[in-house]
Short mmCIF file of C-alpha atoms in Angstrom, two decimals:
data_model
loop_
_atom_site.label_atom_id
_atom_site.label_comp_id
_atom_site.label_asym_id
_atom_site.label_seq_id
_atom_site.Cartn_x
_atom_site.Cartn_y
_atom_site.Cartn_z
CA GLY A 44 0.23 -0.13 -0.14
CA GLU A 45 0.84 3.43 0.18
CA ASP A 46 3.72 4.68 2.68
CA VAL A 47 5.15 7.93 3.34
CA GLU A 48 8.58 8.36 5.63
CA GLN A 49 9.85 11.26 7.44
CA SER A 50 12.74 11.84 9.86
CA LEU A 51 11.78 11.54 13.03
CA PHE A 52 13.77 15.30 14.30
CA LEU A 53 15.40 17.90 13.03
CA SER A 54 16.98 20.61 14.80
CA VAL A 55 17.95 24.19 14.42
CA ARG A 56 19.28 27.41 15.21
CA GLU A 57 16.59 30.41 15.37
CA GLY A 58 17.20 32.21 12.17
CA ASP A 59 18.43 29.72 10.11
CA SER A 60 16.28 27.66 7.64
CA SER A 61 15.11 24.09 8.37
CA VAL A 62 14.57 21.67 5.52
CA ILE A 63 11.91 18.59 6.05
CA ASN A 64 12.11 15.98 3.98
CA CYS A 65 9.35 13.17 3.22
CA THR A 66 9.34 10.36 0.55
CA TYR A 67 6.11 8.82 -0.72
CA THR A 68 5.73 5.75 -2.74
CA ASP A 69 2.33 6.01 -4.18
CA SER A 70 2.87 7.78 -8.05
CA SER A 71 -0.33 8.52 -8.76
CA SER A 72 -1.12 10.81 -5.73
CA THR A 73 -2.50 13.80 -7.02
CA TYR A 74 -1.87 16.99 -4.20
CA LEU A 75 0.85 16.22 -1.40
CA TYR A 76 0.33 18.69 1.70
CA TRP A 77 2.00 20.01 5.11
CA TYR A 78 0.71 20.28 8.59
CA LYS A 79 1.78 21.87 11.37
CA GLN A 80 0.72 20.50 14.72
CA GLU A 81 1.67 21.86 18.39
CA PRO A 82 1.93 20.09 21.61
CA GLY A 83 -1.93 19.47 22.62
CA ALA A 84 -3.87 21.33 19.15
CA GLY A 85 -4.88 19.86 15.76
CA LEU A 86 -3.20 19.71 12.83
CA GLN A 87 -3.03 23.38 10.63
CA LEU A 88 -2.80 23.26 7.02
CA LEU A 89 0.37 24.70 6.29
CA THR A 90 0.74 24.21 2.22
CA TYR A 91 -0.40 22.00 -0.44
CA ILE A 92 1.36 21.41 -3.77
CA PHE A 93 -0.50 19.73 -6.90
CA SER A 94 1.71 17.12 -8.17
CA ASN A 95 1.95 18.73 -11.32
CA MET A 96 4.16 21.45 -9.99
CA ASP A 97 8.00 21.42 -9.08
CA MET A 98 7.37 24.45 -6.18
CA LYS A 99 5.42 26.04 -4.43
CA GLN A 100 6.56 29.41 -1.84
CA ASP A 101 4.04 31.25 0.04
CA GLN A 102 5.79 33.83 2.37
CA ARG A 103 8.40 31.84 4.45
CA LEU A 104 7.65 28.07 2.92
CA THR A 105 9.15 26.53 -0.14
CA VAL A 106 7.40 23.58 -0.69
CA LEU A 107 10.06 21.30 -3.14
CA LEU A 108 8.48 18.43 -5.32
CA ASN A 109 10.73 15.71 -7.20
CA LYS A 110 8.07 13.50 -8.94
CA LYS A 111 10.79 11.29 -10.42
CA ASP A 112 12.10 10.36 -6.94
CA LYS A 113 9.25 10.72 -5.22
CA HIS A 114 10.37 13.42 -2.44
CA LEU A 115 9.00 16.42 -1.15
CA SER A 116 10.30 18.58 0.67
CA LEU A 117 9.89 21.96 3.35
CA ARG A 118 11.90 24.85 3.69
CA ILE A 119 11.16 27.04 6.27
CA ALA A 120 12.99 30.72 6.31
CA ASP A 121 14.17 32.57 9.39
CA THR A 122 12.92 29.70 11.89
CA GLN A 123 11.67 31.21 14.73
CA THR A 124 11.00 29.39 17.91
CA GLY A 125 7.43 29.54 17.37
CA ASP A 126 8.13 27.08 14.34
CA SER A 127 8.60 24.25 16.95
CA ALA A 128 6.40 21.77 16.57
CA ILE A 129 5.80 18.33 14.94
CA TYR A 130 5.45 18.70 10.89
CA PHE A 131 3.84 16.19 8.90
CA CYS A 132 3.89 15.32 5.26
CA ALA A 133 0.90 13.49 4.03
CA GLU A 134 -0.35 12.66 0.27
CA THR A 135 -4.33 12.24 -1.21
CA PRO A 136 -3.52 8.69 -3.55
CA GLY A 137 -4.99 9.82 -6.40
CA ASN A 138 -6.99 6.14 -7.23
CA ALA A 139 -8.35 6.24 -4.04
CA GLY A 140 -10.29 8.65 -3.14
CA ASN A 141 -9.50 12.09 -1.13
CA MET A 142 -8.74 10.72 2.07
CA LEU A 143 -5.02 11.73 3.61
CA THR A 144 -2.14 9.71 4.06
CA PHE A 145 0.10 10.97 6.48
CA GLY A 146 3.93 10.42 7.57
CA GLY A 147 5.22 9.82 10.66
CA GLY A 148 5.65 13.14 11.49
CA THR A 149 9.45 15.15 12.04
CA ARG A 150 9.77 16.66 15.32
CA LEU A 151 11.76 20.31 14.53
CA MET A 152 12.75 21.94 17.71
CA VAL A 153 14.43 25.69 17.39
CA LYS A 154 16.83 26.68 19.61
CA PRO A 155 17.67 30.65 20.43
CA ASP B 783 -9.60 28.02 14.27
CA SER B 784 -9.29 25.86 11.57
CA GLY B 785 -13.66 26.24 11.36
CA VAL B 786 -14.41 22.74 12.09
CA THR B 787 -16.09 21.52 15.72
CA GLN B 788 -15.41 18.86 17.35
CA THR B 789 -16.92 17.93 21.22
CA PRO B 790 -16.34 16.72 23.71
CA LYS B 791 -12.29 17.80 24.20
CA HIS B 792 -11.77 15.39 25.88
CA LEU B 793 -13.38 12.13 27.13
CA ILE B 794 -12.67 8.98 29.99
CA THR B 795 -14.57 5.75 29.85
CA ALA B 796 -14.20 2.11 30.81
CA THR B 797 -13.54 -0.52 28.49
CA GLY B 798 -16.45 -2.48 27.05
CA GLN B 799 -18.47 1.27 26.79
CA ARG B 800 -19.90 2.61 23.74
CA VAL B 801 -18.98 6.74 22.91
CA THR B 802 -20.45 9.07 20.15
CA LEU B 803 -17.51 11.94 18.99
CA ARG B 804 -19.06 15.30 17.17
CA CYS B 805 -17.81 16.95 14.77
CA SER B 806 -19.38 20.03 13.05
CA PRO B 807 -17.60 20.75 9.50
CA ARG B 808 -16.69 24.32 7.84
CA SER B 809 -19.54 26.30 6.89
CA GLY B 810 -20.27 24.81 3.31
CA ASP B 811 -17.75 22.24 3.26
CA LEU B 812 -19.63 18.67 2.14
CA SER B 813 -17.23 16.26 3.13
CA VAL B 814 -16.43 15.11 6.66
CA TYR B 815 -13.10 12.84 7.28
CA TRP B 816 -12.10 10.93 10.80
CA TYR B 817 -9.02 10.08 11.66
CA GLN B 818 -7.47 8.50 14.39
CA GLN B 819 -4.13 9.66 16.08
CA SER B 820 -1.98 7.30 18.44
CA LEU B 821 1.12 6.68 19.23
CA ASP B 822 2.04 3.10 17.91
CA GLN B 823 -0.31 4.15 14.71
CA GLY B 824 0.20 7.26 14.05
CA LEU B 825 -2.33 9.59 12.23
CA GLN B 826 -4.59 6.84 10.29
CA PHE B 827 -7.67 7.78 8.36
CA LEU B 828 -10.86 5.95 9.37
CA ILE B 829 -13.66 7.35 7.09
CA GLN B 830 -15.06 9.88 4.81
CA TYR B 831 -18.70 10.61 4.19
CA TYR B 832 -19.73 13.30 1.02
CA ASN B 833 -23.36 15.42 2.41
CA GLY B 834 -24.40 12.29 4.28
CA GLU B 835 -23.49 9.40 1.89
CA GLU B 836 -20.30 6.95 3.02
CA ARG B 837 -17.41 7.86 0.27
CA ALA B 838 -14.55 6.18 1.59
CA LYS B 839 -13.36 3.64 4.63
CA GLY B 840 -10.06 3.05 5.81
CA ASN B 841 -8.78 1.05 8.79
CA ILE B 842 -11.80 1.49 10.90
CA LEU B 843 -12.64 -1.11 13.19
CA GLU B 844 -16.12 -2.68 12.98
CA ARG B 845 -16.65 -1.56 16.18
CA PHE B 846 -16.24 1.49 15.15
CA SER B 847 -19.51 3.37 12.60
CA ALA B 848 -20.30 6.63 11.91
CA GLN B 849 -22.50 8.85 9.96
CA GLN B 850 -23.19 12.25 8.44
CA PHE B 851 -26.51 13.59 8.94
CA PRO B 852 -28.96 16.66 7.01
CA ASP B 853 -27.26 19.52 8.44
CA LEU B 854 -23.68 17.94 7.33
CA HIS B 855 -22.50 17.42 11.27
CA SER B 856 -21.38 13.82 11.55
CA GLU B 857 -20.90 11.43 14.26
CA LEU B 858 -18.18 9.01 14.97
CA ASN B 859 -19.12 5.82 17.04
CA LEU B 860 -17.03 4.03 18.74
CA SER B 861 -18.22 0.61 20.42
CA SER B 862 -16.77 -2.20 23.27
CA LEU B 863 -13.55 -0.06 23.81
CA GLU B 864 -10.78 -1.76 24.57
CA LEU B 865 -7.45 -0.35 26.18
CA GLY B 866 -5.73 -0.07 22.40
CA ASP B 867 -8.58 2.63 21.54
CA SER B 868 -7.44 5.42 23.80
CA ALA B 869 -6.40 7.82 21.09
CA LEU B 870 -6.96 11.52 19.93
CA TYR B 871 -9.63 11.55 17.16
CA PHE B 872 -9.71 14.13 14.68
CA CYS B 873 -12.41 15.44 12.48
CA ALA B 874 -11.65 17.10 9.22
CA SER B 875 -13.38 18.32 6.41
CA SER B 876 -12.40 19.87 3.21
CA ASN B 877 -13.30 22.30 0.24
CA ARG B 878 -13.93 21.86 -3.63
CA TYR B 879 -10.07 22.22 -3.65
CA ASN B 880 -9.51 19.94 -1.32
CA GLU B 881 -7.82 21.53 1.09
CA GLN B 882 -8.43 19.44 4.48
CA PHE B 883 -9.09 21.30 7.39
CA PHE B 884 -8.65 20.02 10.75
CA GLY B 885 -10.48 20.02 14.10
CA PRO B 886 -8.68 20.32 17.40
CA GLY B 887 -9.67 16.86 18.15
CA THR B 888 -11.27 14.91 20.87
CA ARG B 889 -8.89 12.73 23.35
CA LEU B 890 -10.32 9.50 24.84
CA THR B 891 -9.08 8.01 27.16
CA VAL B 892 -10.16 4.48 27.75
CA LEU B 893 -9.48 2.70 31.87
#
């Protein structure tokens, strides 16, 4: 079945850029998403990219998609302590409806 | 605030019991999704409804059921509860661009 993989942990210094990576297996994925989850909170939709795009920029966030390698990344510029959270990558399987398949999440720690 | 509401926020119950979780989607969204988040399984899709009809099923146990009502709110019913059902249950609704917005979740603890 579909599988989405992420590294578990990333630590950066405040003001640096963060890059969170994700790989997926379903080549028919139509949309790929990034969500943020702060402690005790729900999932906040940060951004998403359609599978026919290779890049999307939204303020401090840049999403890169490499369809050939099935690799997705989220770059956060000028990372702040408020960016500390768990980041989830998710995809919608193109041939099975619109439900999301999530990766295990990457915990981002931002040190002052 | 995503616009998706879920009640209750917390639920503590005993094994063998039955509970109902409630979700109201964002205004105008016809699709409702239920997800379960647990430490060992991560975030898993359970079931989707679209305008009152079941649209897709994921890893939902037979002890669990859901429905979507004419006013588009949805309920997730969990019965014969087991310790392993303790988790965060999220509801999400989506617009026509398939942006899925999540509610704050219901934390279920089964003792």
